[in-house]
Amino acid sequence: MEQAAFIKKYHNITRQHTDSLKWDALQARYGNPDLLAMWVADMENSKCQNKLRKHYKERVAHGIYGYSITPDRYYQSLYRLGTGTPWS
């Protein structure tokens, strides 16, 4: 199966020509841009959940991108993710 057919079958989003390491580096790394890119784990199998996209939009809307502290709720969510406890 060629790259374009694979993308069309399994993904609605074409990541080619978006500076995607997985897809745009095939020619440079392996000499063939039409390979199935299975050499890198890329989170392209589904879109980010709407709830997360909404949160990201709110975070970047103010336009200030300084360093932040890592709040306890971050670690708590990782713990819940690892234990299978439902999200609050």
mmCIF file of C-alpha atoms in Angstrom:
data_model
loop_
_atom_site.group_PDB
_atom_site.id
_atom_site.type_symbol
_atom_site.label_atom_id
_atom_site.label_comp_id
_atom_site.label_asym_id
_atom_site.label_seq_id
_atom_site.Cartn_x
_atom_site.Cartn_y
_atom_site.Cartn_z
ATOM 1 C CA MET A 1 0.000 0.000 0.000
ATOM 2 C CA GLU A 2 1.420 3.387 -0.951
ATOM 3 C CA GLN A 3 1.654 6.255 1.483
ATOM 4 C CA ALA A 4 -1.217 8.271 -0.018
ATOM 5 C CA ALA A 5 -3.544 5.239 0.014
ATOM 6 C CA PHE A 6 -2.591 4.420 3.611
ATOM 7 C CA ILE A 7 -3.318 7.983 4.749
ATOM 8 C CA LYS A 8 -6.611 8.100 2.863
ATOM 9 C CA LYS A 9 -7.725 4.769 4.367
ATOM 10 C CA TYR A 10 -6.688 5.328 7.986
ATOM 11 C CA HIS A 11 -6.558 9.108 8.436
ATOM 12 C CA ASN A 12 -8.631 12.074 7.327
ATOM 13 C CA ILE A 13 -5.727 14.415 7.907
ATOM 14 C CA THR A 14 -2.786 14.490 5.538
ATOM 15 C CA ARG A 15 0.351 15.446 7.431
ATOM 16 C CA GLN A 16 2.550 15.675 4.341
ATOM 17 C CA HIS A 17 4.100 19.097 3.720
ATOM 18 C CA THR A 18 3.426 20.238 7.313
ATOM 19 C CA ASP A 19 7.018 19.735 8.509
ATOM 20 C CA SER A 20 5.994 16.391 9.979
ATOM 21 C CA LEU A 21 9.096 14.436 10.934
ATOM 22 C CA LYS A 22 7.264 11.192 10.290
ATOM 23 C CA TRP A 23 6.145 11.955 6.736
ATOM 24 C CA ASP A 24 8.323 14.760 5.412
ATOM 25 C CA ALA A 25 11.672 13.183 6.350
ATOM 26 C CA LEU A 26 11.200 9.920 4.457
ATOM 27 C CA GLN A 27 13.088 11.061 1.350
ATOM 28 C CA ALA A 28 16.000 12.476 3.339
ATOM 29 C CA ARG A 29 16.279 9.507 5.713
ATOM 30 C CA TYR A 30 15.403 6.579 3.471
ATOM 31 C CA GLY A 31 15.564 7.875 -0.097
ATOM 32 C CA ASN A 32 11.885 7.236 -0.820
ATOM 33 C CA PRO A 33 9.047 9.640 0.045
ATOM 34 C CA ASP A 34 6.368 6.980 -0.551
ATOM 35 C CA LEU A 35 7.296 4.570 2.237
ATOM 36 C CA LEU A 36 4.863 3.744 5.016
ATOM 37 C CA ALA A 37 6.225 5.781 7.898
ATOM 38 C CA MET A 38 6.249 3.254 10.712
ATOM 39 C CA TRP A 39 9.627 4.273 12.122
ATOM 40 C CA VAL A 40 8.366 6.943 14.502
ATOM 41 C CA ALA A 41 5.427 7.056 16.905
ATOM 42 C CA ASP A 42 3.332 10.051 15.928
ATOM 43 C CA MET A 43 0.025 10.969 17.512
ATOM 44 C CA GLU A 44 -1.854 11.303 14.258
ATOM 45 C CA ASN A 45 -4.271 8.438 14.657
ATOM 46 C CA SER A 46 -6.979 10.721 15.987
ATOM 47 C CA LYS A 47 -7.643 14.359 16.597
ATOM 48 C CA CYS A 48 -7.173 15.808 20.029
ATOM 49 C CA GLN A 49 -10.403 15.757 22.036
ATOM 50 C CA ASN A 50 -12.580 18.871 21.784
ATOM 51 C CA LYS A 51 -12.282 19.442 25.543
ATOM 52 C CA LEU A 52 -8.479 19.606 25.272
ATOM 53 C CA ARG A 53 -8.518 21.762 22.140
ATOM 54 C CA LYS A 54 -10.834 24.216 23.907
ATOM 55 C CA HIS A 55 -8.452 24.335 26.874
ATOM 56 C CA TYR A 56 -5.436 24.923 24.614
ATOM 57 C CA LYS A 57 -7.243 27.744 22.796
ATOM 58 C CA GLU A 58 -8.033 29.416 26.114
ATOM 59 C CA ARG A 59 -4.436 29.058 27.300
ATOM 60 C CA VAL A 60 -2.919 30.630 24.195
ATOM 61 C CA ALA A 61 -5.566 33.320 23.628
ATOM 62 C CA HIS A 62 -3.796 35.839 25.878
ATOM 63 C CA GLY A 63 -0.618 35.629 23.782
ATOM 64 C CA ILE A 64 1.848 35.447 26.678
ATOM 65 C CA TYR A 65 4.017 32.336 26.617
ATOM 66 C CA GLY A 66 6.239 32.465 29.670
ATOM 67 C CA TYR A 67 7.390 29.639 31.879
ATOM 68 C CA SER A 68 4.761 28.103 34.136
ATOM 69 C CA ILE A 69 4.830 26.029 37.261
ATOM 70 C CA THR A 70 3.459 22.501 37.102
ATOM 71 C CA PRO A 71 0.301 22.464 39.239
ATOM 72 C CA ASP A 72 -0.601 19.519 41.441
ATOM 73 C CA ARG A 73 -3.662 18.830 39.259
ATOM 74 C CA TYR A 74 -1.276 17.816 36.448
ATOM 75 C CA TYR A 75 0.266 15.053 38.553
ATOM 76 C CA GLN A 76 -3.144 14.067 39.885
ATOM 77 C CA SER A 77 -4.443 13.589 36.341
ATOM 78 C CA LEU A 78 -1.460 11.436 35.435
ATOM 79 C CA TYR A 79 -2.126 9.340 38.520
ATOM 80 C CA ARG A 80 -5.807 8.938 37.554
ATOM 81 C CA LEU A 81 -4.802 8.035 34.023
ATOM 82 C CA GLY A 82 -2.455 5.335 35.297
ATOM 83 C CA THR A 83 -4.939 3.852 37.756
ATOM 84 C CA GLY A 84 -7.981 3.920 35.513
ATOM 85 C CA THR A 85 -9.816 6.237 37.918
ATOM 86 C CA PRO A 86 -12.432 8.327 36.034
ATOM 87 C CA TRP A 87 -11.570 11.917 35.200
ATOM 88 C CA SER A 88 -13.235 14.572 37.294
#
